Short mmCIF file of C-alpha atoms in Angstrom, two decimals:
data_model
loop_
_atom_site.label_atom_id
_atom_site.label_comp_id
_atom_site.label_asym_id
_atom_site.label_seq_id
_atom_site.Cartn_x
_atom_site.Cartn_y
_atom_site.Cartn_z
CA MET A 257 -6.82 26.48 -21.73
CA SER A 258 -5.27 28.24 -18.74
CA GLU A 259 -2.50 30.81 -18.70
CA LEU A 260 0.28 30.11 -21.20
CA ARG A 261 3.97 29.95 -20.19
CA VAL A 262 7.00 30.44 -22.36
CA ILE A 263 9.63 27.71 -22.49
CA SER A 264 12.85 27.37 -24.39
CA VAL A 265 13.99 24.12 -25.97
CA LYS A 266 17.30 23.12 -27.51
CA ILE A 267 17.04 20.67 -30.37
CA PRO A 268 19.60 19.36 -32.87
CA GLU A 269 20.03 21.36 -36.10
CA GLU A 270 18.73 18.47 -38.25
CA VAL A 271 15.51 18.26 -36.24
CA TYR A 272 15.08 22.04 -36.43
CA GLN A 273 15.50 22.03 -40.22
CA GLU A 274 12.95 19.21 -40.56
CA PHE A 275 10.59 21.09 -38.22
CA ILE A 276 10.83 24.27 -40.35
CA LEU A 277 10.17 22.30 -43.55
CA ARG A 278 7.16 20.34 -42.27
CA VAL A 279 5.33 22.78 -39.97
CA PRO A 280 4.09 26.14 -41.32
CA GLU A 281 5.30 29.25 -39.46
CA GLY A 282 1.96 30.16 -37.82
CA ASP A 283 1.29 26.63 -36.54
CA ARG A 284 4.63 25.88 -34.87
CA SER A 285 3.65 26.84 -31.30
CA ASP A 286 0.43 24.85 -31.54
CA PHE A 287 2.36 21.87 -32.96
CA ILE A 288 4.89 21.89 -30.08
CA ARG A 289 2.13 22.38 -27.48
CA GLU A 290 0.11 19.45 -28.89
CA ALA A 291 3.21 17.24 -29.10
CA ILE A 292 4.00 17.91 -25.43
CA MET A 293 0.39 17.27 -24.37
CA GLU A 294 0.29 14.03 -26.37
CA LYS A 295 3.53 12.82 -24.79
CA LEU A 296 2.31 13.74 -21.28
CA GLN A 297 -0.91 11.77 -21.79
CA LYS A 298 1.10 8.64 -22.58
CA MET A 299 3.29 9.02 -19.50
CA PRO A 300 1.86 7.77 -16.16
CA ARG A 301 1.36 10.37 -13.45
CA ALA A 302 3.63 10.27 -10.42
CA ASP A 303 0.74 10.18 -7.95
CA LYS A 304 -0.70 7.12 -9.70
CA LEU A 305 2.70 5.40 -9.52
CA LEU A 306 2.93 6.22 -5.83
CA ALA A 307 -0.56 4.83 -5.24
CA LEU A 308 0.35 1.64 -7.12
CA GLU A 309 3.55 1.26 -5.06
CA LYS A 310 1.55 1.56 -1.83
CA ARG A 311 -0.94 -1.04 -3.04
CA MET A 312 1.91 -3.40 -3.98
CA GLU A 313 3.46 -3.01 -0.51
CA ALA A 314 0.11 -3.77 1.12
CA ILE A 315 -0.32 -6.86 -1.06
CA GLU A 316 3.23 -8.03 -0.22
CA GLN A 317 2.52 -7.64 3.51
CA GLN A 318 -0.72 -9.58 3.21
CA LEU A 319 1.07 -12.30 1.25
CA ALA A 320 3.74 -12.50 3.96
CA GLU A 321 0.98 -12.95 6.56
CA VAL A 322 -0.60 -15.74 4.50
CA LYS A 323 2.80 -17.43 4.19
CA ARG A 324 3.29 -17.13 7.94
CA TYR A 325 -0.12 -18.71 8.56
CA LEU A 326 0.68 -21.51 6.12
CA ALA A 327 3.98 -22.08 7.89
CA ASP A 328 2.07 -22.32 11.17
CA LEU A 329 -0.24 -24.88 9.60
CA GLU A 330 2.78 -26.83 8.38
CA LEU A 331 4.07 -26.81 11.94
CA LEU A 332 0.81 -28.30 13.05
CA THR A 333 0.94 -31.00 10.40
CA TYR A 334 4.44 -31.91 11.48
CA GLU A 335 4.68 -32.39 15.19
CA HIS A 336 4.54 -29.32 17.38
CA GLY A 337 8.01 -27.84 17.63
CA ARG A 338 9.34 -29.75 14.62
CA VAL A 339 10.11 -28.10 11.31
CA ASN A 340 11.30 -29.42 7.99
CA PRO A 341 14.47 -27.34 7.41
CA HIS A 342 14.35 -28.12 3.68
CA ALA A 343 11.15 -26.05 3.44
CA PHE A 344 13.34 -22.92 3.33
CA CYS A 345 15.57 -24.15 0.48
CA LEU A 346 15.00 -22.62 -2.93
CA ASP A 347 17.02 -24.93 -5.17
CA GLU A 348 19.36 -27.93 -5.27
CA MET A 349 22.31 -25.91 -3.94
CA ASP A 350 20.31 -24.86 -0.87
CA HIS A 351 19.31 -28.48 -0.30
CA LYS A 352 22.97 -29.55 -0.42
CA ILE A 353 23.87 -26.85 2.10
CA MET A 354 21.04 -27.95 4.39
CA ASP A 355 22.01 -31.65 4.07
CA TYR A 356 25.58 -30.83 5.05
CA LEU A 357 24.41 -28.77 8.05
CA LEU A 358 22.02 -31.51 9.15
CA HIS A 359 24.71 -34.17 8.88
CA TYR A 360 27.46 -32.25 10.68
CA LYS A 361 25.09 -30.07 12.81
CA GLY A 362 27.06 -27.00 11.71
CA ALA A 363 29.71 -25.70 9.33
CA THR A 364 31.76 -22.66 8.40
CA THR A 365 31.22 -20.96 5.06
CA PRO A 366 34.67 -22.03 3.77
CA GLU A 367 33.85 -25.67 4.62
CA LEU A 368 30.55 -25.43 2.76
CA ALA A 369 32.18 -23.67 -0.19
CA GLU A 370 34.79 -26.40 -0.47
CA TYR A 371 32.11 -29.11 -0.23
CA LEU A 372 29.99 -27.43 -2.94
CA LYS A 373 32.98 -26.38 -5.05
CA THR A 374 31.88 -22.73 -5.19
CA ASN A 375 32.96 -19.50 -3.52
CA ARG A 376 32.16 -18.72 0.09
CA TRP A 377 30.28 -15.48 -0.69
CA PHE A 378 27.73 -17.44 -2.68
CA VAL A 379 27.32 -19.84 0.25
CA LEU A 380 27.09 -16.96 2.72
CA ASN A 381 24.34 -15.26 0.71
CA ARG A 382 22.36 -18.52 0.53
CA LEU A 383 22.74 -19.09 4.28
CA ARG A 384 21.56 -15.56 5.00
CA LYS A 385 18.50 -16.03 2.77
CA MET A 386 17.54 -19.29 4.49
CA HIS A 387 18.09 -17.66 7.89
CA ARG A 388 15.99 -14.61 6.97
CA ASN A 389 13.16 -16.62 5.35
CA SER A 390 12.84 -19.07 8.23
CA ARG A 391 12.92 -16.27 10.76
CA ARG A 392 10.26 -14.32 8.89
CA GLN A 393 7.96 -17.33 8.58
CA LEU A 394 8.51 -19.06 11.91
CA GLY A 395 9.62 -16.31 14.22
CA LYS A 396 12.80 -18.35 14.87
CA ALA A 397 15.58 -19.14 12.44
CA VAL A 398 16.23 -22.75 11.42
CA ILE A 399 19.95 -21.97 11.08
CA GLU A 400 21.91 -19.57 13.25
CA TYR A 401 25.32 -17.94 12.93
CA TYR A 402 27.52 -18.11 16.03
CA ALA A 403 30.81 -16.18 15.96
CA GLY A 404 32.29 -17.84 19.05
CA GLU A 405 33.70 -21.34 19.33
CA LYS A 406 31.30 -24.26 19.45
CA SER A 407 32.18 -27.92 18.88
CA GLY A 408 35.65 -26.93 17.75
CA LYS A 409 34.46 -24.48 15.07
CA LYS A 410 34.64 -20.70 15.15
CA LYS A 411 32.37 -18.39 13.17
CA ALA A 412 30.08 -21.15 11.94
CA TRP A 413 26.43 -21.69 11.01
CA TRP A 414 24.47 -24.13 13.18
CA ILE A 415 21.17 -25.95 12.87
CA ASN A 416 18.66 -24.80 15.48
CA GLU A 417 18.11 -28.20 17.07
CA GLU A 418 15.11 -27.18 19.16
CA LEU A 419 13.15 -26.62 15.93
CA THR A 420 14.39 -29.71 14.11
CA GLN A 421 14.56 -32.29 16.91
CA GLU A 422 12.34 -35.31 16.56
#
């Protein structure tokens, strides 16, 4: 064992009394030292956690590349330039949002919230996820937010018609 260091520890009175009763006076330092070593062996090292985090990030990047390639293959199986906008929907609520956007070509978040009978922040978060996912996989977003006025609506989400046109 290398050089020993002195540490001080505060423990509750009940634990101290139990410690005095169970551990003989000459063995107390060894007992504490062994308890600390035992606990440290069970705990993962920080450098190992950091290495695992880096490996997870690399795996996530590779998975994103595979997804992008699969999206490209899906583009080829559709017709070139055509995308199924429902491919970026996660659940029934997303599909309802997408159906509404496809039917009306665009909508504001309050319109969608009223249609779905939910709050507009929920709708906004779903729209942002679909926008982000489609942009990550295709390079272009299937739905876009436009703050100006278009077709009589201000601050609305619109279907990217160049990706979804037949």
